[in-house]
Amino acid sequence: MKNSAYFAAALCISLVGSVGSAAADDKSDANKRLVMDAVKMLFIDHKVDQAVDTYFAPGYIQHNPLVPTGSEPMRGFFKGFYATNPGSTVEISHVVADGDLVAVHYRFKVKPDDRGMAVVDIFRVADGKIQEHWDVAEPVPEKSANTNGMF
Amino acid sequence: MKNSAYFAAALCISLVGSVGSAAADDKSDANKRLVMDAVKMLFIDHKVDQAVDTYFAPGYIQHNPLVPTGSEPMRGFFKGFYATNPGSTVEISHVVADGDLVAVHYRFKVKPDDRGMAVVDIFRVADGKIQEHWDVAEPVPEKSANTNGMF
């Protein structure tokens, strides 16, 4: 092998160790895009049927204690919620994607002048669909011990 | 260039596109380890001084509305909390790391027989220290619309 081939091969070997984690990172990026598209369609555009049919697996495993498990109960929950609260909004603060999990941190408001709630959703993605969901929600308090806000 | 060199160089070029994201993924992995070490020391082992001195930047930006900003108020908060609640526990459910952000989802209990709270902390890491923190916390309810639990 000539020097140029040796150099190229050695460079390759030094890069190969990174490829496994690069593949994992590519997966994280793809899952982040999928979840952001789903969140925009469901939470911001309120297109419940389109979002559920496009992005959520029928066997969707629900960990939010207010909603029965499965994608159909979720469809019913959001259709009912948006019918009653058409002005509800979501402002996304952070998105953290790692392998099959994507965490989304946002302020949820029922009405524009609410202080709203701080929420983190964690979605698990597999086979091009959102398969599972956990969340935590907390009302934004009137007063805070610091001036940094919750977002 | 001989065929072997050409092949090796072409393979390299196909891999180089992955290297930027691999570097980002390495950073995520390192930050995940740092945050897990900090969380274990602070939340599980209750070693407040050691955790604050080792892992938290003095200018730590606090978004939890109960605690003033900075690492010293956080030190005081946890020392007071653990003095009053030495049996409090944390069981980690998910860790999601992406670039400089690490989200940790866990059940927090003040006493062993509590249902506890579901919490997500999001930490921002830079320069080998935790620089900023957001969180959301929700009591685990007695009843749920599904049997999947909150974790």
Coordinates of C-alpha atoms in Angstrom, one line a residue:
Chain A
M1 CA 0.0 0.0 0.0
K2 CA 1.4 3.4 -0.9
N3 CA 1.6 6.2 1.7
S4 CA -1.5 7.9 0.4
A5 CA -3.5 4.7 0.8
Y6 CA -2.1 4.1 4.2
F7 CA -2.9 7.6 5.4
A8 CA -6.4 7.4 4.0
A9 CA -7.0 4.0 5.6
A10 CA -5.6 5.2 9.0
L11 CA -7.8 8.3 8.9
C12 CA -10.7 6.0 8.2
I13 CA -9.9 3.8 11.1
S14 CA -9.7 6.8 13.4
L15 CA -13.2 7.8 12.2
V16 CA -14.9 4.5 12.4
G17 CA -15.1 4.6 16.2
S18 CA -17.3 7.6 15.8
V19 CA -19.7 6.1 13.3
G20 CA -21.8 4.1 15.7
S21 CA -22.6 7.2 17.8
A22 CA -23.1 9.2 14.6
A23 CA -25.8 6.7 13.6
A24 CA -27.4 7.1 17.0
D25 CA -27.2 10.9 16.6
D26 CA -28.8 10.7 13.1
K27 CA -31.6 8.7 14.7
S28 CA -32.0 11.4 17.4
D29 CA -32.1 14.1 14.8
A30 CA -34.8 12.3 12.8
N31 CA -36.9 11.6 15.9
K32 CA -36.5 15.2 17.0
R33 CA -37.9 16.4 13.6
L34 CA -40.8 13.9 13.8
V35 CA -41.8 14.9 17.3
M36 CA -41.5 18.6 16.5
D37 CA -43.7 18.1 13.4
A38 CA -46.2 16.2 15.5
V39 CA -46.2 18.7 18.3
K40 CA -46.7 21.6 15.9
M41 CA -49.6 19.9 14.2
L42 CA -51.3 18.8 17.5
F43 CA -50.5 21.5 20.0
I44 CA -50.0 24.6 17.8
D45 CA -52.2 24.0 14.8
H46 CA -54.8 21.9 16.7
K47 CA -55.1 19.5 13.8
V48 CA -56.0 16.5 16.0
D49 CA -57.1 13.9 13.4
Q50 CA -54.2 14.7 11.1
A51 CA -51.6 14.5 13.9
V52 CA -53.0 11.3 15.4
D53 CA -53.3 9.6 12.0
T54 CA -49.8 10.7 10.9
Y55 CA -47.6 10.4 13.9
F56 CA -49.1 8.3 16.7
A57 CA -49.1 4.5 16.8
P58 CA -52.5 2.9 17.5
G59 CA -51.0 1.1 20.5
Y60 CA -49.7 4.4 21.9
I61 CA -48.8 3.9 25.6
Q62 CA -50.1 6.7 27.7
H63 CA -48.6 7.6 31.1
N64 CA -50.5 10.9 31.6
P65 CA -52.9 9.9 34.4
L66 CA -55.8 11.9 32.9
V67 CA -56.0 10.0 29.7
P68 CA -56.7 6.3 28.9
T69 CA -54.0 4.5 27.0
G70 CA -54.0 4.2 23.2
S71 CA -54.1 6.8 20.3
E72 CA -58.0 6.8 20.1
P73 CA -58.5 8.0 23.7
M74 CA -55.9 10.7 23.0
R75 CA -57.7 11.8 19.9
G76 CA -60.9 12.1 21.9
F77 CA -59.2 14.0 24.7
F78 CA -57.7 16.6 22.4
K79 CA -60.8 17.0 20.2
G80 CA -62.8 17.7 23.4
F81 CA -60.2 20.0 24.9
Y82 CA -59.8 22.1 21.8
A83 CA -63.6 22.3 21.2
T84 CA -63.8 23.9 24.7
N85 CA -60.5 25.8 24.6
P86 CA -59.9 26.9 21.0
G87 CA -57.5 29.7 22.1
S88 CA -55.0 27.4 24.0
T89 CA -51.4 27.8 23.0
V90 CA -48.0 26.1 23.3
E91 CA -44.7 28.0 23.3
I92 CA -41.8 25.6 23.0
S93 CA -38.7 26.3 25.2
H94 CA -36.4 23.3 24.8
V95 CA -36.2 20.1 22.8
V96 CA -33.9 17.3 23.9
A97 CA -33.5 14.3 21.7
D98 CA -31.5 11.2 22.5
G99 CA -32.0 7.9 20.7
D100 CA -35.6 6.9 20.7
L101 CA -36.6 9.6 23.3
V102 CA -37.5 13.2 22.7
A103 CA -38.3 15.6 25.6
V104 CA -40.1 18.8 24.9
H105 CA -40.3 21.6 27.5
Y106 CA -43.0 24.3 26.9
R107 CA -45.4 26.8 28.3
F108 CA -49.0 25.7 27.8
K109 CA -51.8 28.3 28.1
V110 CA -55.5 27.7 28.0
K111 CA -56.1 31.4 27.3
P112 CA -53.7 34.1 26.1
D113 CA -53.5 36.0 29.3
D114 CA -53.0 33.0 31.6
R115 CA -49.6 32.5 33.3
G116 CA -50.0 29.0 32.0
M117 CA -48.3 25.8 33.0
A118 CA -44.8 24.5 32.6
V119 CA -44.8 21.1 30.9
V120 CA -42.3 18.5 29.9
D121 CA -43.5 15.8 27.5
I122 CA -41.2 12.8 26.8
F123 CA -42.1 10.9 23.7
R124 CA -40.6 7.5 22.6
V125 CA -40.4 7.0 18.8
A126 CA -40.0 3.7 17.0
D127 CA -40.9 2.5 13.5
G128 CA -41.7 6.1 12.4
K129 CA -44.4 6.7 15.0
I130 CA -44.7 8.0 18.5
Q131 CA -45.2 4.9 20.6
E132 CA -45.2 6.1 24.2
H133 CA -45.6 9.3 26.2
W134 CA -44.8 10.5 29.7
D135 CA -45.4 14.0 31.0
V136 CA -45.1 16.4 34.0
A137 CA -47.1 19.6 34.3
E138 CA -46.9 22.4 36.9
P139 CA -48.8 25.7 37.1
V140 CA -46.5 28.8 36.7
P141 CA -46.7 30.5 40.1
E142 CA -47.6 34.1 40.6
K143 CA -44.4 34.8 42.5
S144 CA -40.9 33.4 42.2
A145 CA -37.7 33.4 44.3
N146 CA -35.7 34.4 41.3
T147 CA -36.3 36.6 38.2
N148 CA -35.4 34.0 35.6
G149 CA -38.9 32.6 34.8
M150 CA -39.7 28.9 34.4
F151 CA -38.6 28.8 30.7
Chain B
M1 CA -3.8 7.0 -6.7
K2 CA -4.1 3.2 -6.7
N3 CA -7.5 1.6 -6.3
S4 CA -7.0 0.8 -2.7
A5 CA -6.2 4.4 -1.9
Y6 CA -9.2 5.6 -3.9
F7 CA -11.5 3.2 -2.1
A8 CA -10.2 4.2 1.3
A9 CA -10.5 7.9 0.5
A10 CA -14.0 7.5 -0.9
L11 CA -15.0 5.5 2.3
C12 CA -13.6 8.3 4.4
I13 CA -15.5 11.0 2.5
S14 CA -18.7 9.0 3.0
L15 CA -17.9 9.0 6.8
V16 CA -16.9 12.6 7.2
G17 CA -20.4 13.8 7.0
S18 CA -21.1 11.8 10.2
V19 CA -18.2 13.2 12.2
G20 CA -19.7 16.5 13.1
S21 CA -22.8 14.8 14.6
A22 CA -20.5 12.2 16.2
A23 CA -18.7 15.0 18.0
A24 CA -22.0 16.4 19.2
D25 CA -23.0 12.9 20.3
D26 CA -19.7 12.5 22.3
K27 CA -20.5 15.8 24.0
S28 CA -24.0 14.6 24.8
D29 CA -22.6 11.4 26.3
A30 CA -20.0 13.2 28.4
N31 CA -22.7 15.7 29.7
K32 CA -25.0 12.8 30.5
R33 CA -22.3 11.2 32.6
L34 CA -21.6 14.4 34.4
V35 CA -25.3 15.1 35.2
M36 CA -25.9 11.5 36.3
D37 CA -22.9 11.7 38.7
A38 CA -24.2 15.1 40.0
V39 CA -27.7 13.8 40.4
K40 CA -26.5 10.6 42.2
M41 CA -24.3 12.7 44.6
L42 CA -27.0 15.4 45.3
F43 CA -30.3 13.5 45.1
I44 CA -29.4 9.9 46.1
D45 CA -26.4 10.3 48.3
H46 CA -27.5 13.7 49.7
K47 CA -23.8 14.9 49.6
V48 CA -24.8 18.5 49.1
D49 CA -21.5 20.3 49.6
Q50 CA -19.5 17.8 47.6
A51 CA -22.1 17.9 44.7
V52 CA -22.3 21.7 44.6
D53 CA -18.5 22.2 44.8
T54 CA -17.8 19.5 42.2
Y55 CA -20.6 20.0 39.6
F56 CA -22.4 23.4 39.9
A57 CA -21.1 26.7 38.5
P58 CA -21.2 29.5 41.1
G59 CA -23.3 31.5 38.6
Y60 CA -25.8 28.7 38.3
I61 CA -29.0 30.1 36.7
Q62 CA -32.0 28.8 38.6
H63 CA -35.5 28.6 37.0
N64 CA -37.2 26.7 39.8
P65 CA -39.5 29.3 41.3
L66 CA -38.9 28.2 44.9
V67 CA -35.1 28.8 45.0
P68 CA -33.1 32.0 44.4
T69 CA -30.6 31.9 41.5
G70 CA -26.9 30.8 42.0
S71 CA -25.2 27.7 43.4
E72 CA -25.1 29.0 47.1
P73 CA -28.9 29.4 47.5
M74 CA -29.2 25.9 46.0
R75 CA -26.7 24.6 48.5
G76 CA -28.7 26.2 51.3
F77 CA -32.0 24.9 50.0
F78 CA -30.9 21.2 49.8
K79 CA -29.0 21.3 53.1
G80 CA -32.2 22.6 54.8
F81 CA -34.4 20.1 52.9
Y82 CA -32.3 17.0 53.7
A83 CA -32.0 18.1 57.4
T84 CA -35.7 18.0 57.6
N85 CA -36.3 15.1 55.2
P86 CA -33.4 12.7 55.5
G87 CA -35.4 9.8 54.1
S88 CA -36.2 11.5 50.8
T89 CA -35.4 9.4 47.7
V90 CA -35.1 9.7 43.9
E91 CA -35.7 6.9 41.4
I92 CA -34.6 7.8 37.9
S93 CA -36.8 6.8 35.1
H94 CA -35.3 8.4 31.9
V95 CA -32.2 10.4 31.0
V96 CA -32.2 12.3 27.7
A97 CA -29.0 14.1 26.6
D98 CA -28.7 16.3 23.6
G99 CA -25.7 18.7 23.2
D100 CA -25.4 20.9 26.3
L101 CA -28.8 19.9 27.7
V102 CA -29.6 16.8 29.8
A103 CA -33.2 16.0 30.9
V104 CA -33.7 13.7 33.9
H105 CA -37.2 12.2 34.6
Y106 CA -37.7 10.7 38.1
R107 CA -39.9 9.9 41.0
F108 CA -39.2 12.0 44.0
K109 CA -40.4 10.9 47.4
V110 CA -40.1 12.7 50.8
K111 CA -40.9 9.5 52.7
P112 CA -40.7 5.9 51.5
D113 CA -44.4 5.2 51.5
D114 CA -45.4 8.4 49.6
R115 CA -46.7 8.2 46.1
G116 CA -44.3 10.9 45.4
M117 CA -43.9 13.5 42.6
A118 CA -43.1 13.1 39.0
V119 CA -40.3 15.5 38.1
V120 CA -38.3 16.4 35.0
D121 CA -35.1 18.5 35.5
I122 CA -33.3 20.0 32.5
F123 CA -29.7 20.9 33.1
R124 CA -27.4 22.9 30.8
V125 CA -23.8 21.9 31.0
A126 CA -20.8 24.0 29.8
D127 CA -17.1 24.2 30.7
G128 CA -17.5 21.0 32.8
K129 CA -20.1 22.4 35.2
I130 CA -23.9 22.6 35.4
Q131 CA -24.7 26.2 34.5
E132 CA -28.5 26.4 34.4
H133 CA -31.6 24.4 35.5
W134 CA -35.3 24.2 34.7
D135 CA -37.7 21.8 36.3
V136 CA -41.4 20.8 36.3
A137 CA -42.9 18.8 39.2
E138 CA -46.4 17.2 39.6
P139 CA -47.7 15.1 42.5
V140 CA -48.5 11.5 41.4
P141 CA -52.3 11.2 41.7
E142 CA -54.1 8.5 43.7
K143 CA -56.1 7.4 40.7
S144 CA -55.2 7.3 37.0
A145 CA -57.2 6.8 33.7
N146 CA -54.7 4.1 32.7
T147 CA -52.7 1.4 34.4
N148 CA -49.3 2.5 33.0
G149 CA -48.1 4.6 35.9
M150 CA -46.3 8.0 35.5
F151 CA -42.8 6.5 35.0

